[in-house]
Amino acid sequence: MATWWQPGQLFFVGFEGTTLPLDLARLLGQGRIGGVILFARNIEGPAQLRGLVRALHEAAPPDVPLLVAIDQEGGRVQRLKAPWTLWPPMRALGRRDEPATTAAVAEALARELSDLGIGLDFAPSVDVDTNPANPVIGDRSFAAEPQRVARHATAFIAAMQAAGVAACAKHFPGHGDTRSDSHFELPRLSHDLDRLREVELVPFAAAARAGVASIMSAHVLFEALDRKRPATLSPPVMQLLRGELEYDGVVFTDDLEMKAVADHFTPEQRVRGSLEAGLDALLVCSKADLRDECLRVLERLPDALVEAPLRRVVALKQQYAPRHRDRVLGPRTPKQPPGLVADLFAAPEALRTPEPEQVGPPYPEHEELARRIKEER
């Protein structure tokens, strides 16, 4: 019987194609996968995507609902294209410097995702864009000034989560000053703690204070803190987040397929090392063979290594997953584990209330908001 407390609940995966693969459906049904992340390659159009998200939710055990995720930032990184709203990059919002407008965009983004049954957005990027030569961040960042990034990050996070979709601040402790792309190689930065506290950590501290549901690590090596391991695998780096910033929410790895870690560490080192460093949830975004290997490693780990991550992931999923499952499949009252666990992780009744029928895409009011932002940049 599937339960919340299976190690695989820490595992979030992607897949190839526009239909649910049978091998993934089997793992979902066994409760051995906690979440699924969707990419543009999985999306053909509204009807197909609604069917796919429904199939994902149906495959998961009713008492252990799935959390479906996506990268929908705006600009270069938005998996939903027309007829969904095409949003400008976050830099456009930073230039306007109107937190209310940023909040309106985040609320609209959440509405479009929630209509589909998607409960987690891997956004916003709260990296401070201090390096014009950075190949991967650029206009994904709100600004080059830490306080401006922090101001808009908190507005975005508060509005998105008030609308019922979990946000994710990325990429901790900061990818904004790198000269290389961690998808293809391991970036290195020599910043000391004083620099990190003055620049890179400022938006993450603000996001933590704002109650952001999750944070994503950077596959970047910070030489002053750890000369051998990138942030995703580094206890000294993650201690800044858990200790200095006092963040006790879910911390995701960036994709464990990326060359920044895949070229230097075995699957076992990536899985075990992430959890030993203080992270909670593991991302493998496309490769079924790596997914299966990482899952085998994860399920063999000692209980002491997975207990705290499971506590955090269960709390995240109990808050956001039932609402979106019910939106797609209809409301139900899941069975809860007995005793203290039920009291600790029971989803709020408000999150089980069925919402109005979806009306889009397109969303004319969202398109007007996006048009106005683009014209006034």
Tab-separated table of C-alpha atoms in Angstrom:
chain	number	residue	atom	x	y	z
A	1	MET	CA	0.000	0.000	0.000
A	2	ALA	CA	1.358	3.415	-0.964
A	3	THR	CA	1.992	5.869	1.858
A	4	TRP	CA	3.309	9.408	2.260
A	5	TRP	CA	6.380	8.014	3.964
A	6	GLN	CA	7.930	6.090	1.070
A	7	PRO	CA	11.388	7.430	0.114
A	8	GLY	CA	10.263	7.840	-3.486
A	9	GLN	CA	8.050	10.726	-2.384
A	10	LEU	CA	11.283	12.761	-2.431
A	11	PHE	CA	11.679	12.108	-6.164
A	12	PHE	CA	10.341	14.474	-8.870
A	13	VAL	CA	10.799	13.342	-12.464
A	14	GLY	CA	10.194	14.309	-16.077
A	15	PHE	CA	9.663	12.171	-19.139
A	16	GLU	CA	9.717	12.213	-22.931
A	17	GLY	CA	6.584	12.408	-25.065
A	18	THR	CA	3.061	13.752	-24.819
A	19	THR	CA	1.417	10.786	-23.108
A	20	LEU	CA	2.102	9.117	-19.779
A	21	PRO	CA	4.657	6.292	-20.237
A	22	LEU	CA	3.596	2.938	-18.823
A	23	ASP	CA	6.742	2.506	-16.736
A	24	LEU	CA	6.220	5.898	-15.088
A	25	ALA	CA	2.512	5.167	-14.556
A	26	ARG	CA	3.507	1.993	-12.720
A	27	LEU	CA	5.877	3.868	-10.412
A	28	LEU	CA	3.252	6.549	-9.760
A	29	GLY	CA	0.680	3.916	-8.875
A	30	GLN	CA	3.074	2.389	-6.352
A	31	GLY	CA	3.571	5.775	-4.667
A	32	ARG	CA	7.284	5.682	-5.526
A	33	ILE	CA	7.321	9.109	-7.201
A	34	GLY	CA	6.409	12.320	-5.375
A	35	GLY	CA	5.975	14.663	-8.312
A	36	VAL	CA	6.238	15.092	-12.070
A	37	ILE	CA	7.692	18.079	-13.909
A	38	LEU	CA	6.376	18.989	-17.356
A	39	PHE	CA	8.356	20.513	-20.234
A	40	ALA	CA	7.502	21.946	-23.645
A	41	ARG	CA	8.207	18.526	-25.162
A	42	ASN	CA	5.213	17.164	-23.218
A	43	ILE	CA	2.767	19.789	-24.502
A	44	GLU	CA	0.855	19.867	-27.802
A	45	GLY	CA	-2.126	22.003	-26.837
A	46	PRO	CA	-4.821	22.606	-24.209
A	47	ALA	CA	-6.914	19.465	-24.735
A	48	GLN	CA	-3.883	17.166	-24.867
A	49	LEU	CA	-2.303	18.783	-21.807
A	50	ARG	CA	-5.495	18.570	-19.766
A	51	GLY	CA	-5.695	14.884	-20.630
A	52	LEU	CA	-2.069	14.313	-19.717
A	53	VAL	CA	-2.334	16.081	-16.351
A	54	ARG	CA	-5.516	14.151	-15.634
A	55	ALA	CA	-3.728	10.877	-16.435
A	56	LEU	CA	-0.894	11.830	-14.083
A	57	HIS	CA	-3.274	12.576	-11.220
A	58	GLU	CA	-5.291	9.420	-11.896
A	59	ALA	CA	-2.156	7.264	-11.864
A	60	ALA	CA	-1.138	8.322	-8.343
A	61	PRO	CA	-2.725	6.633	-5.316
A	62	PRO	CA	-5.801	8.574	-4.132
A	63	ASP	CA	-4.400	8.886	-0.616
A	64	VAL	CA	-0.964	10.047	-1.834
A	65	PRO	CA	-1.829	12.655	-4.480
A	66	LEU	CA	0.744	13.769	-7.000
A	67	LEU	CA	2.245	17.257	-7.194
A	68	VAL	CA	2.589	18.317	-10.836
A	69	ALA	CA	5.218	20.980	-11.524
A	70	ILE	CA	6.456	23.139	-14.394
A	71	ASP	CA	8.973	25.919	-15.157
A	72	GLN	CA	6.764	28.880	-16.031
A	73	GLU	CA	8.832	32.000	-15.396
A	74	GLY	CA	8.046	34.212	-18.383
A	75	GLY	CA	10.416	35.300	-21.125
A	76	ARG	CA	12.804	32.588	-22.293
A	77	VAL	CA	11.611	30.063	-19.736
A	78	GLN	CA	7.918	29.354	-20.122
A	79	ARG	CA	6.772	25.885	-21.113
A	80	LEU	CA	3.209	26.992	-21.815
A	81	LYS	CA	3.106	28.984	-25.051
A	82	ALA	CA	0.141	30.356	-27.033
A	83	PRO	CA	-2.804	30.002	-26.598
A	84	TRP	CA	-1.674	30.424	-22.967
A	85	THR	CA	-0.466	33.898	-22.097
A	86	LEU	CA	3.044	34.791	-23.284
A	87	TRP	CA	4.630	36.686	-20.409
A	88	PRO	CA	7.578	39.075	-20.664
A	89	PRO	CA	10.776	38.187	-18.777
A	90	MET	CA	10.986	39.084	-15.122
A	91	ARG	CA	13.483	41.819	-15.990
A	92	ALA	CA	10.580	43.799	-17.450
A	93	LEU	CA	8.905	43.736	-14.048
A	94	GLY	CA	12.098	44.716	-12.275
A	95	ARG	CA	12.536	47.715	-14.580
A	96	ARG	CA	8.991	48.901	-13.861
A	97	ASP	CA	9.676	48.402	-10.154
A	98	GLU	CA	5.996	48.143	-9.292
A	99	PRO	CA	5.602	45.211	-6.882
A	100	ALA	CA	1.833	45.337	-7.348
A	101	THR	CA	2.267	44.607	-11.054
A	102	THR	CA	4.652	41.763	-10.253
A	103	ALA	CA	2.049	40.360	-7.879
A	104	ALA	CA	-0.634	40.625	-10.573
A	105	VAL	CA	1.528	38.634	-12.994
A	106	ALA	CA	2.231	35.950	-10.400
A	107	GLU	CA	-1.470	35.655	-9.571
A	108	ALA	CA	-2.304	35.315	-13.272
A	109	LEU	CA	0.411	32.697	-13.757
A	110	ALA	CA	-0.973	30.738	-10.819
A	111	ARG	CA	-4.490	30.921	-12.249
A	112	GLU	CA	-3.393	29.419	-15.575
A	113	LEU	CA	-1.434	26.649	-13.867
A	114	SER	CA	-4.160	25.880	-11.349
A	115	ASP	CA	-6.730	25.578	-14.131
A	116	LEU	CA	-4.607	22.720	-15.481
A	117	GLY	CA	-4.067	20.968	-12.144
A	118	ILE	CA	-0.428	22.096	-11.845
A	119	GLY	CA	0.425	22.936	-8.241
A	120	LEU	CA	4.124	23.890	-8.259
A	121	ASP	CA	5.883	26.500	-10.384
A	122	PHE	CA	9.682	26.425	-10.370
A	123	ALA	CA	9.723	30.223	-10.326
A	124	PRO	CA	10.832	32.881	-9.690
A	125	SER	CA	14.534	33.112	-10.421
A	126	VAL	CA	15.827	35.281	-7.593
A	127	ASP	CA	19.416	35.310	-8.838
A	128	VAL	CA	20.989	38.769	-8.856
A	129	ASP	CA	22.136	39.451	-12.420
A	130	THR	CA	25.518	41.051	-11.735
A	131	ASN	CA	27.342	39.566	-14.734
A	132	PRO	CA	26.322	40.791	-18.217
A	133	ALA	CA	28.197	37.807	-19.717
A	134	ASN	CA	26.073	35.277	-17.843
A	135	PRO	CA	24.704	32.840	-20.455
A	136	VAL	CA	21.911	31.298	-18.415
A	137	ILE	CA	20.318	33.943	-16.123
A	138	GLY	CA	20.246	37.393	-17.754
A	139	ASP	CA	16.727	38.746	-18.096
A	140	ARG	CA	15.306	35.855	-16.082
A	141	SER	CA	16.449	37.920	-13.090
A	142	PHE	CA	14.410	40.853	-11.841
A	143	ALA	CA	17.469	43.097	-11.589
A	144	ALA	CA	21.176	43.565	-10.889
A	145	GLU	CA	20.420	45.153	-7.491
A	146	PRO	CA	19.838	42.742	-4.583
A	147	GLN	CA	17.152	44.797	-2.854
A	148	ARG	CA	15.146	45.232	-6.041
A	149	VAL	CA	15.300	41.490	-6.699
A	150	ALA	CA	14.205	40.847	-3.117
A	151	ARG	CA	11.307	43.307	-3.396
A	152	HIS	CA	9.882	41.667	-6.505
A	153	ALA	CA	10.628	38.135	-5.396
A	154	THR	CA	8.540	38.564	-2.259
A	155	ALA	CA	5.676	40.152	-4.205
A	156	PHE	CA	5.733	37.283	-6.721
A	157	ILE	CA	5.924	34.544	-4.081
A	158	ALA	CA	3.168	35.969	-1.873
A	159	ALA	CA	0.750	36.406	-4.775
A	160	MET	CA	1.405	33.026	-6.382
A	161	GLN	CA	1.023	31.118	-3.143
A	162	ALA	CA	-2.071	33.080	-2.118
A	163	ALA	CA	-3.559	31.868	-5.404
A	164	GLY	CA	-2.842	28.263	-4.407
A	165	VAL	CA	0.315	27.402	-6.391
A	166	ALA	CA	3.626	26.721	-4.654
A	167	ALA	CA	6.539	28.924	-5.707
A	168	CYS	CA	10.234	28.032	-5.841
A	169	ALA	CA	13.039	30.577	-5.395
A	170	LYS	CA	16.090	29.601	-7.439
A	171	HIS	CA	19.088	29.036	-7.731
A	172	PHE	CA	20.585	29.023	-4.204
A	173	PRO	CA	22.923	30.581	-3.223
A	174	GLY	CA	23.013	32.468	-6.535
A	175	HIS	CA	23.715	31.773	-10.229
A	176	GLY	CA	23.721	35.397	-11.349
A	177	ASP	CA	27.468	36.033	-11.562
A	178	THR	CA	28.566	32.892	-13.419
A	179	ARG	CA	30.175	32.893	-16.854
A	180	SER	CA	29.121	29.369	-17.784
A	181	ASP	CA	25.900	27.385	-17.940
A	182	SER	CA	25.541	24.553	-15.418
A	183	HIS	CA	23.586	22.562	-17.986
A	184	PHE	CA	26.887	22.030	-19.807
A	185	GLU	CA	29.726	22.510	-17.291
A	186	LEU	CA	30.398	23.216	-13.627
A	187	PRO	CA	30.561	26.977	-12.965
A	188	ARG	CA	32.938	28.178	-10.245
A	189	LEU	CA	32.750	31.345	-8.176
A	190	SER	CA	35.274	32.665	-5.666
A	191	HIS	CA	32.899	34.912	-3.697
A	192	ASP	CA	33.513	34.978	0.041
A	193	LEU	CA	30.796	35.085	2.682
A	194	ASP	CA	30.785	38.871	2.931
A	195	ARG	CA	30.043	39.175	-0.793
A	196	LEU	CA	27.350	36.491	-0.636
A	197	ARG	CA	25.642	38.207	2.298
A	198	GLU	CA	25.729	41.583	0.573
A	199	VAL	CA	24.475	40.407	-2.833
A	200	GLU	CA	23.472	36.831	-3.611
A	201	LEU	CA	21.812	35.903	-0.298
A	202	VAL	CA	19.663	39.030	0.025
A	203	PRO	CA	16.737	37.811	-2.160
A	204	PHE	CA	16.864	34.311	-0.667
A	205	ALA	CA	16.666	35.734	2.838
A	206	ALA	CA	13.652	37.782	1.749
A	207	ALA	CA	12.041	34.740	0.117
A	208	ALA	CA	12.563	32.682	3.268
A	209	ARG	CA	10.965	35.406	5.403
A	210	ALA	CA	8.047	35.511	2.933
A	211	GLY	CA	7.397	31.813	3.493
A	212	VAL	CA	8.370	30.571	0.040
A	213	ALA	CA	7.200	26.978	-0.341
A	214	SER	CA	10.451	25.757	-1.870
A	215	ILE	CA	13.955	26.755	-2.936
A	216	MET	CA	16.132	25.221	-5.669
A	217	SER	CA	19.876	24.756	-5.408
A	218	ALA	CA	22.499	25.870	-7.924
A	219	HIS	CA	24.950	23.442	-9.497
A	220	VAL	CA	27.668	26.042	-8.877
A	221	LEU	CA	30.893	25.539	-6.942
A	222	PHE	CA	31.591	28.302	-4.400
A	223	GLU	CA	35.308	27.869	-3.840
A	224	ALA	CA	35.523	29.919	-0.634
A	225	LEU	CA	33.029	27.578	1.051
A	226	ASP	CA	33.657	24.194	-0.581
A	227	ARG	CA	36.449	23.556	-3.076
A	228	LYS	CA	35.198	20.112	-4.148
A	229	ARG	CA	31.403	20.115	-4.250
A	230	PRO	CA	28.830	22.358	-5.944
A	231	ALA	CA	26.129	23.909	-3.777
A	232	THR	CA	23.698	21.047	-4.436
A	233	LEU	CA	26.077	18.614	-2.727
A	234	SER	CA	27.730	20.953	-0.225
A	235	PRO	CA	26.845	20.902	3.494
A	236	PRO	CA	28.725	24.193	4.161
A	237	VAL	CA	26.728	25.990	1.460
A	238	MET	CA	23.400	24.511	2.523
A	239	GLN	CA	24.127	25.398	6.145
A	240	LEU	CA	23.806	29.029	5.083
A	241	LEU	CA	20.235	28.298	4.070
A	242	ARG	CA	19.228	26.000	6.904
A	243	GLY	CA	21.230	27.802	9.610
A	244	GLU	CA	21.873	31.442	8.812
A	245	LEU	CA	18.640	32.030	6.853
A	246	GLU	CA	16.673	29.615	9.104
A	247	TYR	CA	14.809	28.091	6.174
A	248	ASP	CA	12.965	24.854	6.976
A	249	GLY	CA	10.975	24.454	3.777
A	250	VAL	CA	11.617	22.088	0.885
A	251	VAL	CA	14.897	22.454	-0.998
A	252	PHE	CA	15.001	20.945	-4.491
A	253	THR	CA	18.090	19.956	-6.393
A	254	ASP	CA	18.389	21.382	-9.852
A	255	ASP	CA	18.189	18.633	-12.484
A	256	LEU	CA	20.619	15.863	-11.563
A	257	GLU	CA	21.119	15.154	-15.280
A	258	MET	CA	22.914	18.468	-15.814
A	259	LYS	CA	26.572	18.141	-16.743
A	260	ALA	CA	27.711	20.336	-13.861
A	261	VAL	CA	27.037	17.351	-11.576
A	262	ALA	CA	26.667	14.420	-13.982
A	263	ASP	CA	30.217	14.810	-15.319
A	264	HIS	CA	31.754	14.731	-11.829
A	265	PHE	CA	29.581	12.568	-9.579
A	266	THR	CA	27.965	9.127	-9.855
A	267	PRO	CA	24.196	8.757	-9.499
A	268	GLU	CA	24.704	7.447	-5.966
A	269	GLN	CA	26.924	10.403	-5.074
A	270	ARG	CA	24.330	12.805	-6.468
A	271	VAL	CA	21.432	11.243	-4.555
A	272	ARG	CA	23.146	10.582	-1.257
A	273	GLY	CA	25.226	13.733	-1.421
A	274	SER	CA	22.194	15.957	-1.961
A	275	LEU	CA	20.393	14.583	1.078
A	276	GLU	CA	23.531	14.612	3.228
A	277	ALA	CA	24.038	18.263	2.299
A	278	GLY	CA	20.572	19.151	3.588
A	279	LEU	CA	18.372	19.087	0.482
A	280	ASP	CA	15.017	17.327	0.348
A	281	ALA	CA	13.705	16.651	-3.150
A	282	LEU	CA	15.580	15.251	-6.146
A	283	LEU	CA	14.944	16.211	-9.776
A	284	VAL	CA	15.648	13.918	-12.740
A	285	CYS	CA	13.996	15.602	-15.673
A	286	SER	CA	14.056	13.236	-18.658
A	287	LYS	CA	16.120	10.025	-18.553
A	288	ALA	CA	14.200	6.932	-17.467
A	289	ASP	CA	17.359	4.893	-16.882
A	290	LEU	CA	18.852	7.512	-14.558
A	291	ARG	CA	15.464	7.880	-12.861
A	292	ASP	CA	15.371	4.166	-12.100
A	293	GLU	CA	18.980	4.064	-10.904
A	294	CYS	CA	18.506	7.073	-8.628
A	295	LEU	CA	15.286	5.599	-7.259
A	296	ARG	CA	17.067	2.367	-6.362
A	297	VAL	CA	19.724	4.369	-4.520
A	298	LEU	CA	17.126	6.494	-2.746
A	299	GLU	CA	15.105	3.508	-1.557
A	300	ARG	CA	18.203	1.879	-0.054
A	301	LEU	CA	19.241	4.885	2.022
A	302	PRO	CA	19.036	4.702	5.832
A	303	ASP	CA	15.858	6.005	7.417
A	304	ALA	CA	17.751	8.693	9.310
A	305	LEU	CA	18.772	10.320	6.030
A	306	VAL	CA	15.256	10.554	4.579
A	307	GLU	CA	13.158	11.335	7.672
A	308	ALA	CA	13.630	15.125	7.732
A	309	PRO	CA	13.294	15.500	3.930
A	310	LEU	CA	10.097	13.435	4.005
A	311	ARG	CA	8.665	15.632	6.746
A	312	ARG	CA	9.226	18.718	4.610
A	313	VAL	CA	8.034	17.202	1.327
A	314	VAL	CA	4.928	15.740	2.947
A	315	ALA	CA	4.069	19.151	4.393
A	316	LEU	CA	4.497	20.770	0.959
A	317	LYS	CA	2.436	18.142	-0.822
A	318	GLN	CA	-0.328	18.067	1.752
A	319	GLN	CA	-0.750	21.807	1.341
A	320	TYR	CA	-0.709	21.965	-2.478
A	321	ALA	CA	-1.329	18.529	-4.033
A	322	PRO	CA	-4.900	17.657	-2.908
A	323	ARG	CA	-6.305	20.942	-4.189
A	324	HIS	CA	-5.036	20.381	-7.710
A	325	ARG	CA	-5.910	16.699	-7.791
A	326	ASP	CA	-9.457	17.616	-6.773
A	327	ARG	CA	-9.630	20.309	-9.435
A	328	VAL	CA	-8.863	17.733	-12.127
A	329	LEU	CA	-10.596	14.620	-10.775
A	330	GLY	CA	-13.280	16.078	-8.495
A	331	PRO	CA	-13.259	16.604	-4.731
A	332	ARG	CA	-12.659	13.839	-2.249
A	333	THR	CA	-11.556	13.615	1.372
A	334	PRO	CA	-8.329	11.578	1.433
A	335	LYS	CA	-7.759	9.089	4.180
A	336	GLN	CA	-5.227	10.456	6.643
A	337	PRO	CA	-2.543	8.581	8.543
A	338	PRO	CA	-3.665	7.982	12.130
A	339	GLY	CA	-2.829	10.072	15.147
A	340	LEU	CA	-0.287	12.849	15.243
A	341	VAL	CA	0.614	12.528	11.572
A	342	ALA	CA	-2.948	13.371	10.576
A	343	ASP	CA	-2.952	16.420	12.809
A	344	LEU	CA	0.412	17.603	11.529
A	345	PHE	CA	-0.103	17.176	7.808
A	346	ALA	CA	-3.851	17.367	7.214
A	347	ALA	CA	-4.558	19.614	4.242
A	348	PRO	CA	-6.598	22.727	5.110
A	349	GLU	CA	-10.256	22.371	4.229
A	350	ALA	CA	-10.023	25.453	2.019
A	351	LEU	CA	-7.596	23.622	-0.228
A	352	ARG	CA	-10.137	20.849	-0.823
A	353	THR	CA	-12.904	23.141	-2.004
A	354	PRO	CA	-13.614	22.652	-5.710
A	355	GLU	CA	-12.998	25.805	-7.737
A	356	PRO	CA	-14.991	27.138	-10.693
A	357	GLU	CA	-14.613	25.418	-14.040
A	358	GLN	CA	-11.574	26.495	-16.010
A	359	VAL	CA	-12.233	29.123	-18.686
A	360	GLY	CA	-9.008	29.252	-20.669
A	361	PRO	CA	-6.826	29.482	-22.524
A	362	PRO	CA	-6.853	32.125	-23.811
A	363	TYR	CA	-7.199	34.526	-20.880
A	364	PRO	CA	-8.015	37.965	-22.318
A	365	GLU	CA	-7.368	39.857	-19.080
A	366	HIS	CA	-3.972	38.183	-18.705
A	367	GLU	CA	-3.073	38.944	-22.315
A	368	GLU	CA	-3.921	42.592	-21.733
A	369	LEU	CA	-1.697	42.680	-18.638
A	370	ALA	CA	1.198	41.100	-20.538
A	371	ARG	CA	0.724	43.480	-23.473
A	372	ARG	CA	0.739	46.512	-21.197
A	373	ILE	CA	3.957	45.410	-19.503
A	374	LYS	CA	5.689	44.788	-22.819
A	375	GLU	CA	4.634	48.139	-24.258
A	376	GLU	CA	5.790	50.056	-21.184
A	377	ARG	CA	9.201	48.389	-20.842
